[in-house]
Short mmCIF file of C-alpha atoms and ligand atoms in Angstrom, two decimals:
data_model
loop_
_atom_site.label_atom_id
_atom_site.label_comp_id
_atom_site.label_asym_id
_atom_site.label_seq_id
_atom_site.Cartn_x
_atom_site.Cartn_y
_atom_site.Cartn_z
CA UNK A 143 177.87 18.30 122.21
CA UNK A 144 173.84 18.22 122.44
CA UNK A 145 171.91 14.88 122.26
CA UNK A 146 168.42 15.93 121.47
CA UNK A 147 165.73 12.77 120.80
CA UNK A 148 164.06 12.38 117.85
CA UNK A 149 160.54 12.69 119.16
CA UNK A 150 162.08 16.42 120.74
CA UNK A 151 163.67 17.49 117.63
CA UNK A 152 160.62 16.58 115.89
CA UNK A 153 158.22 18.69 118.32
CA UNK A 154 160.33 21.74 118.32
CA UNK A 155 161.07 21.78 114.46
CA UNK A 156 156.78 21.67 114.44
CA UNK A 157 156.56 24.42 116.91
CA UNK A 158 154.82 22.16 118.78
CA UNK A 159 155.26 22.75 123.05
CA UNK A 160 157.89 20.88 125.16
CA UNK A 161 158.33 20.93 128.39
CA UNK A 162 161.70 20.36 129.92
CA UNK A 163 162.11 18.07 133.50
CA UNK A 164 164.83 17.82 135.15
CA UNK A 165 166.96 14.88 136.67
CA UNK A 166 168.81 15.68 140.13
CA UNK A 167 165.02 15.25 141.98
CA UNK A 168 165.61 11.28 140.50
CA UNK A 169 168.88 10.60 141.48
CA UNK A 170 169.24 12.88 144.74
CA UNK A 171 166.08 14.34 145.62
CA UNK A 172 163.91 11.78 146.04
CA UNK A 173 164.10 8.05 147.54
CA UNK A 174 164.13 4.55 145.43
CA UNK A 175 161.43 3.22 144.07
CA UNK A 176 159.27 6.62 144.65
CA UNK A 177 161.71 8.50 142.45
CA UNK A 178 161.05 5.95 139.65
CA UNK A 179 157.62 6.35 139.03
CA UNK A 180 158.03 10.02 140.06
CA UNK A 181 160.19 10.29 136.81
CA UNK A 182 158.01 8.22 134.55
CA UNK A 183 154.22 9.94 136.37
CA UNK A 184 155.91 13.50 135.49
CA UNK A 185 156.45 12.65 131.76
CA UNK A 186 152.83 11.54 131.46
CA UNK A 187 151.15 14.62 133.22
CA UNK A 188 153.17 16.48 130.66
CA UNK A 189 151.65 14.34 127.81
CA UNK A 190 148.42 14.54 128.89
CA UNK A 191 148.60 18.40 128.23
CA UNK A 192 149.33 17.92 124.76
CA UNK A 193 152.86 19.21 125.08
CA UNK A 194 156.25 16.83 124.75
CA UNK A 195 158.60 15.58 128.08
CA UNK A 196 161.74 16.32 128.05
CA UNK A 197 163.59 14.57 130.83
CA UNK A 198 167.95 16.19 131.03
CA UNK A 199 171.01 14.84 131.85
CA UNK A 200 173.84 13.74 130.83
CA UNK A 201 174.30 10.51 129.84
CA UNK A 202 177.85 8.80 129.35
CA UNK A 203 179.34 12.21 128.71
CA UNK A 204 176.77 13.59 126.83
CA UNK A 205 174.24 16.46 127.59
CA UNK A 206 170.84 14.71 126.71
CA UNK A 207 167.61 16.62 126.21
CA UNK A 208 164.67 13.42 126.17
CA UNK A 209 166.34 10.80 127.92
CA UNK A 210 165.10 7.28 127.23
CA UNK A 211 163.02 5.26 129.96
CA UNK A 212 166.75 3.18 129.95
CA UNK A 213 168.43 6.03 131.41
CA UNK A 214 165.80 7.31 133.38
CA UNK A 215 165.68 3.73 135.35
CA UNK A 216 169.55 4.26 135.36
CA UNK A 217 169.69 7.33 137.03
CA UNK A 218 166.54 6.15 139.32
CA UNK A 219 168.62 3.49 140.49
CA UNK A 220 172.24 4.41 140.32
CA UNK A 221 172.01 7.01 143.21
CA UNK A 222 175.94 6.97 144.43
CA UNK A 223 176.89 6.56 140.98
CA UNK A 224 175.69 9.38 139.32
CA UNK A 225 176.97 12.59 139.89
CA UNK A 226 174.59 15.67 141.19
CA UNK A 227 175.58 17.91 138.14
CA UNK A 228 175.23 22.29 138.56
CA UNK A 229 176.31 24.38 135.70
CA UNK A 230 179.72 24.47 136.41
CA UNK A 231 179.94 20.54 136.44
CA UNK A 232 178.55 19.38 133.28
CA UNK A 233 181.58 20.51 130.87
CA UNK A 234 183.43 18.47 132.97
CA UNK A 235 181.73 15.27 133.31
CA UNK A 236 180.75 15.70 129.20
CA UNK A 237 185.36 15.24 129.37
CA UNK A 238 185.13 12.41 131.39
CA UNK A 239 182.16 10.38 129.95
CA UNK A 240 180.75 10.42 133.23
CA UNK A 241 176.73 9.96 133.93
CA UNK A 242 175.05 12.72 135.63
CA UNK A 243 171.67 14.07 137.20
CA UNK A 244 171.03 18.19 136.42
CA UNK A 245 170.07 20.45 138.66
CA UNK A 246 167.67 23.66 137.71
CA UNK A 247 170.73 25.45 136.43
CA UNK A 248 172.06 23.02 134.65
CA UNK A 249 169.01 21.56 133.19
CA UNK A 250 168.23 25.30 132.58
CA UNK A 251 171.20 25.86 130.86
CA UNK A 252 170.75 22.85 128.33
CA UNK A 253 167.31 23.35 127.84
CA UNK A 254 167.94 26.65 126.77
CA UNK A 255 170.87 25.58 124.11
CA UNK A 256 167.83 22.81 123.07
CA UNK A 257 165.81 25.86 122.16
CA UNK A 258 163.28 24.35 125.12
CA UNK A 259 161.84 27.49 126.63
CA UNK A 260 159.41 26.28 129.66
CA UNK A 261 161.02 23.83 132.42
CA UNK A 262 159.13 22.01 135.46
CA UNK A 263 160.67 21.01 138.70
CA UNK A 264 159.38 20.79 142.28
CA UNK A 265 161.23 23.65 144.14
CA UNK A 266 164.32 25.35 142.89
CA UNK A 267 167.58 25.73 144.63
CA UNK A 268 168.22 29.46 146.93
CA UNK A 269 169.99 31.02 149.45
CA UNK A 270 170.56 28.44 152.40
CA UNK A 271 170.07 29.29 155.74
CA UNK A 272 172.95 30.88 157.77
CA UNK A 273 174.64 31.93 154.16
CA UNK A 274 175.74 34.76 156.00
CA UNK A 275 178.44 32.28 157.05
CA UNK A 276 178.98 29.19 154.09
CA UNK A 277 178.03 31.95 151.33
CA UNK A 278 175.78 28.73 150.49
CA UNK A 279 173.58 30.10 147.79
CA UNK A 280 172.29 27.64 145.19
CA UNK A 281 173.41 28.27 141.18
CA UNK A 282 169.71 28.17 140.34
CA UNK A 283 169.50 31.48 140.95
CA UNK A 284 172.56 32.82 139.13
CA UNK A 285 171.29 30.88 136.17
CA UNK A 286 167.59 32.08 136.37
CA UNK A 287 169.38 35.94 136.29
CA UNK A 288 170.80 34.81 132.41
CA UNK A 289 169.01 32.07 130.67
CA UNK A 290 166.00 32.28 129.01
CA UNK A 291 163.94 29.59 130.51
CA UNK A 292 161.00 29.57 132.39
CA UNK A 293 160.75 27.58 135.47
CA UNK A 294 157.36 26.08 137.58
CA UNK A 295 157.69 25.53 140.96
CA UNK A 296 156.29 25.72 143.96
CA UNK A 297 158.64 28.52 145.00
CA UNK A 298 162.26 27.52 146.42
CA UNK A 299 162.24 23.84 148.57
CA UNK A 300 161.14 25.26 152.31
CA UNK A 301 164.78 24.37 154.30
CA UNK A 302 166.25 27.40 152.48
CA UNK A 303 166.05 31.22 153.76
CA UNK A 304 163.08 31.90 152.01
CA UNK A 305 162.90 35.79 152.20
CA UNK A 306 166.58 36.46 151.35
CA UNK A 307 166.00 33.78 147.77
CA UNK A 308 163.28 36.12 147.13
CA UNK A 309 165.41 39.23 147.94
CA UNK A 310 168.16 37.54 145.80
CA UNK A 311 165.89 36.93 142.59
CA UNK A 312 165.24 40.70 142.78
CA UNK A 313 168.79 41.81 142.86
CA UNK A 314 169.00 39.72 140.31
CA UNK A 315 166.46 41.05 138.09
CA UNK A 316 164.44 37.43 138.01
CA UNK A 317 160.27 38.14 137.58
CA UNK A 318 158.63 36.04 140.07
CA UNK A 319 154.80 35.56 139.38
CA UNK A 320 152.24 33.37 141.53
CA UNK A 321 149.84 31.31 139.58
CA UNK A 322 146.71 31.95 141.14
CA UNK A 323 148.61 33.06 144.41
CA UNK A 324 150.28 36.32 145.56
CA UNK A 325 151.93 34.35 147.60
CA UNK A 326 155.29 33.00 147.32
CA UNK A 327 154.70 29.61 147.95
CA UNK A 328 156.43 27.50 150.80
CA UNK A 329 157.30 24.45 149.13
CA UNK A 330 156.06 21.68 151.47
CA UNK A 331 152.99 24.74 152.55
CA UNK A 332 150.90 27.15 150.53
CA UNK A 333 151.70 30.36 152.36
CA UNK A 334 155.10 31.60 153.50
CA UNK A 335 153.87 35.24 154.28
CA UNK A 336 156.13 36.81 151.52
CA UNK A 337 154.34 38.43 149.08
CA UNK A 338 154.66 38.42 145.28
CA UNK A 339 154.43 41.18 143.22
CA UNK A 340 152.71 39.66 139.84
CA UNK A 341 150.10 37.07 139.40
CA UNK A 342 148.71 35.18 136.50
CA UNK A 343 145.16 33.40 137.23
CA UNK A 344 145.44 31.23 134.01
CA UNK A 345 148.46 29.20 132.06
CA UNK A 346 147.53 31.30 128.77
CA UNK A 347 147.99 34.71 131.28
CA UNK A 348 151.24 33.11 132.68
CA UNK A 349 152.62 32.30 128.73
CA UNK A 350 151.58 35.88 127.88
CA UNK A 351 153.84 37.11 130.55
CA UNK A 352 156.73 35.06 129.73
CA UNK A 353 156.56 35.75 125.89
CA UNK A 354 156.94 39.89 127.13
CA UNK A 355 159.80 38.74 129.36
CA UNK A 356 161.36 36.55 126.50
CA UNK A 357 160.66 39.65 123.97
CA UNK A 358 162.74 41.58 126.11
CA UNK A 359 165.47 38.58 126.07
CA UNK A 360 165.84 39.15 122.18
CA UNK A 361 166.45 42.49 122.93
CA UNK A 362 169.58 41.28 124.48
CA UNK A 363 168.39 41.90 128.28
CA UNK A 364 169.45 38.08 129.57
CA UNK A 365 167.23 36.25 132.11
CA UNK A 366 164.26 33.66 132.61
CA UNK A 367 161.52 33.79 135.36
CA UNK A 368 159.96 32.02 137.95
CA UNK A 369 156.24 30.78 137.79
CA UNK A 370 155.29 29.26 141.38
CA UNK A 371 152.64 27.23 141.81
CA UNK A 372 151.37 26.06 145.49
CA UNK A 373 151.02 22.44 146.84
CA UNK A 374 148.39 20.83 146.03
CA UNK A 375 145.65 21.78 149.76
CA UNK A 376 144.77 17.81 149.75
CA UNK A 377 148.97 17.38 150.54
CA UNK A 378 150.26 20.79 151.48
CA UNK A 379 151.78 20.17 155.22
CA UNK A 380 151.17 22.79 158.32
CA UNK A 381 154.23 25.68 158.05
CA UNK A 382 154.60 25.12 161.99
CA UNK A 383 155.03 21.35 161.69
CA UNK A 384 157.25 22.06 158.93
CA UNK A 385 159.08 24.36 160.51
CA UNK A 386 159.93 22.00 163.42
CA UNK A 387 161.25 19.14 161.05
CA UNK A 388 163.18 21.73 159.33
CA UNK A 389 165.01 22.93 163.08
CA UNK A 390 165.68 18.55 163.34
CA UNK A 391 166.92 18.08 159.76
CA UNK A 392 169.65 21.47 159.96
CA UNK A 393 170.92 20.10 163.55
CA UNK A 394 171.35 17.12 161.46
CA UNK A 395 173.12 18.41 158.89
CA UNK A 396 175.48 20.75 161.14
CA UNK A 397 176.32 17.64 162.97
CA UNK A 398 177.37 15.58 160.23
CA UNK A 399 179.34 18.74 158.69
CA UNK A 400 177.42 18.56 155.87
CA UNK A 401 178.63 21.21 152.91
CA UNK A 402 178.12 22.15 149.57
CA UNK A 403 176.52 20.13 146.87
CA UNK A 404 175.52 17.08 149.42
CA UNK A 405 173.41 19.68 151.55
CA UNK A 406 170.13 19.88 149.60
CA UNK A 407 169.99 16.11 149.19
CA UNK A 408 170.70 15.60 152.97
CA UNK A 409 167.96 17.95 154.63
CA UNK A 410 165.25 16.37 151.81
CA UNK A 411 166.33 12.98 152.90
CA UNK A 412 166.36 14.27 156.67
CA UNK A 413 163.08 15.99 156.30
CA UNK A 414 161.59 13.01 154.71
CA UNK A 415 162.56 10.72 158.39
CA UNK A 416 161.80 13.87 160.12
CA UNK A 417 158.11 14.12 158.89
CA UNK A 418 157.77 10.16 158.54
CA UNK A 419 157.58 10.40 154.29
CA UNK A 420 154.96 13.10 154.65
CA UNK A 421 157.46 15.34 152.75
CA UNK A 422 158.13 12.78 150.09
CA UNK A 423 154.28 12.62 149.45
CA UNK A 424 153.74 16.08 148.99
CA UNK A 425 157.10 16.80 147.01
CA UNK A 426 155.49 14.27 144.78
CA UNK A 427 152.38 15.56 144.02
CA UNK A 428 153.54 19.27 143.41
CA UNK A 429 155.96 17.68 140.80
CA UNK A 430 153.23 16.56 139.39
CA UNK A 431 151.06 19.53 139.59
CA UNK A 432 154.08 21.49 138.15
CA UNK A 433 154.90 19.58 135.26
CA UNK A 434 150.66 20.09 134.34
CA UNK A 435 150.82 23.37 134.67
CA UNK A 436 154.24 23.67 132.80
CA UNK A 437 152.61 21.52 129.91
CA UNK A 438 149.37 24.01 129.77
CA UNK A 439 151.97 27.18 130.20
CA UNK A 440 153.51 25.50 127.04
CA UNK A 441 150.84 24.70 124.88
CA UNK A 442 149.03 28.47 125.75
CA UNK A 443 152.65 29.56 124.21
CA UNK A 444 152.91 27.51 121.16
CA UNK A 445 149.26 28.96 120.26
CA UNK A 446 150.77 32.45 120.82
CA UNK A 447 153.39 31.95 118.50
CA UNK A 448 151.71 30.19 115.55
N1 PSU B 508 163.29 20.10 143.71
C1 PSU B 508 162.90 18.96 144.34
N2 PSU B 508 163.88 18.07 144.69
C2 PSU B 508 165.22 18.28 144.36
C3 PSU B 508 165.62 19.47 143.70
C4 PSU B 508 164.60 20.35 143.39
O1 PSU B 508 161.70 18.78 144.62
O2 PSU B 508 166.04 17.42 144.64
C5 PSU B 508 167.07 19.72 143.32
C6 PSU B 508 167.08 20.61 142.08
O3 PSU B 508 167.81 19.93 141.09
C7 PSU B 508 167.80 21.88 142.53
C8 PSU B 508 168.76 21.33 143.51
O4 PSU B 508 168.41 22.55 141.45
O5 PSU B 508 167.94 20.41 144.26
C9 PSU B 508 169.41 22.42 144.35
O6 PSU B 508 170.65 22.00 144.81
P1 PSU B 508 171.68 23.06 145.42
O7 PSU B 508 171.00 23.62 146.63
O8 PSU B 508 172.92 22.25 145.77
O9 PSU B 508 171.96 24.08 144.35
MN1 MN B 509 174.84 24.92 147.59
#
């Protein structure tokens, strides 16, 4: 049921630290050819920390953990084709022998099966604006309240309802701590006003956290947490301007009757127009920035356990 790569299985046997990335930002997140060498520039800033990439998805039917440069360039390029996978999804599409991209949750939910506790992605999936209405709240969250993974980001992407996703990770029992920030961060901006109630100043402070929270998983008390990282300053966009695109992209999307899974991947591509690839260029480099800090977060907790 579980493709893991050789150079994966290798690492993890070793104790040595992986670091798990995830694939819906390639197919749906993020435009062709950017996504491309997104994909292959995220693998390398996790290499260059010393831990091991491990790119998910499923590919032909089978849930992959360390997919190939092949199927990365695949999924870069098959956009339409491959399917924008959530938790629920991937049994199915593992039936059908279908391709697909994972979202947090999903990737989250392989990655844990893997035995792959740390995970990098840009900004995770929340409570949408107006939910009050479409009950539109992303699975991330449900998964991040039972699987033991934990997730860098740079808080939840910035077209969502930012204080009810925070309110939501409470309920929910998910830690959320800033790195270097007490701040949760915006996405596309540093600040969003809402503040955090834990920090860690340095990866190996972060990894100690996460090893207490994963302690308390073994003691049969379910549930990952959230490590958020801000844009990088040199890239982080205005909130105001932000803010503006954001009211352009949701008209957008209200007049197209855009629902469900296709949202997220409409507003980024709307907010990407809508700020003339400004948002593309600083989703980019946070990924990037994530998936270093995810590789230091993981090598601070390999030396911790051996
Ligand atoms: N972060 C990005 N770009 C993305 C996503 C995250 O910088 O495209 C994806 C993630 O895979 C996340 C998903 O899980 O968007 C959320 O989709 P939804 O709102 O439908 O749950
Ligand atoms: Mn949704």
């Amino acid at each position: 049921m579980l493709r893991i790569s050789d150079e994966v299985a290798t690492a993890l046997d070793e104790g040595r630290p992986v670091v798990a990335l995830e694939s819906t930002l390639i197919s749906h997140g993020l435009p062709y050819p950017q996504n491309l060498a997104v994909a292959q520039a995220l693998e390398g800033e996790v290499r260059a920390t010393g831990a091991v990439p491990a790119t998910v998805g499923v590919v032909r039917g089978e849930p992959t953990v360390g997919l190939v440069a092949a199927d990365i360039e695949r999924f870069a390029t098959g956009g339409g084709h491959i399917r924008k996978l959530t938790r629920r999804d991937v049994g199915i599409a593992a039936a059908q022998g279908a391709d697909g991209a994972t979202t947090v949750a999903a990737t989250m939910a392989i990655a844990a099966a893997a035995g792959v506790p740390v995970f990098a992605t840009g900004g995770i999936g929340g409570v949408h604006r107006g939910a009050e209405r479409t009950w539109d709240v992303s699975a991330d969250l449900a998964e991040l309240a039972r699987t033991p993974v934990l997730v860098v980001c740079a808080g939840a992407k910035a077209i969502l309802d930012l204080p009810a996703t925070l309110e939501y990770l409470e309920t929910m029992g998910v830690p959320v701590v800033g790195m270097g920030t007490g701040e949760f961060p915006a996405f596309y901006s540093a600040s969003s006003g809402l503040p955090l109630t834990a920090r860690a100043d340095t990866p190996a402070e972060a990894a100690r956290i996460w090893q207490a929270q994963r302690a308390l998983v073994a003691m049969a008390a379910p549930g990952g947490m959230l490590l958020c990282v801000p844009p990088p300053a040199e890239v982080a966009l205005p909130r105001d301007e932000v803010e503006e695109a954001i009211g352009r992209a949701l008209a957008r999307a209200e007049e197209a009757w855009v629902r469900g899974p296709a949202v997220t991947p409409f507003l980024l591509a709307a907010m990407a127009e809508e700020t003339h690839g400004e948002s593309v260029d600083t989703n980019v480099a946070l990924l990037q920035q994530n998936a270093r800090v995810a590789g230091q977060v993981a090598c601070a907790l390999s030396e911790l356990l051996s």
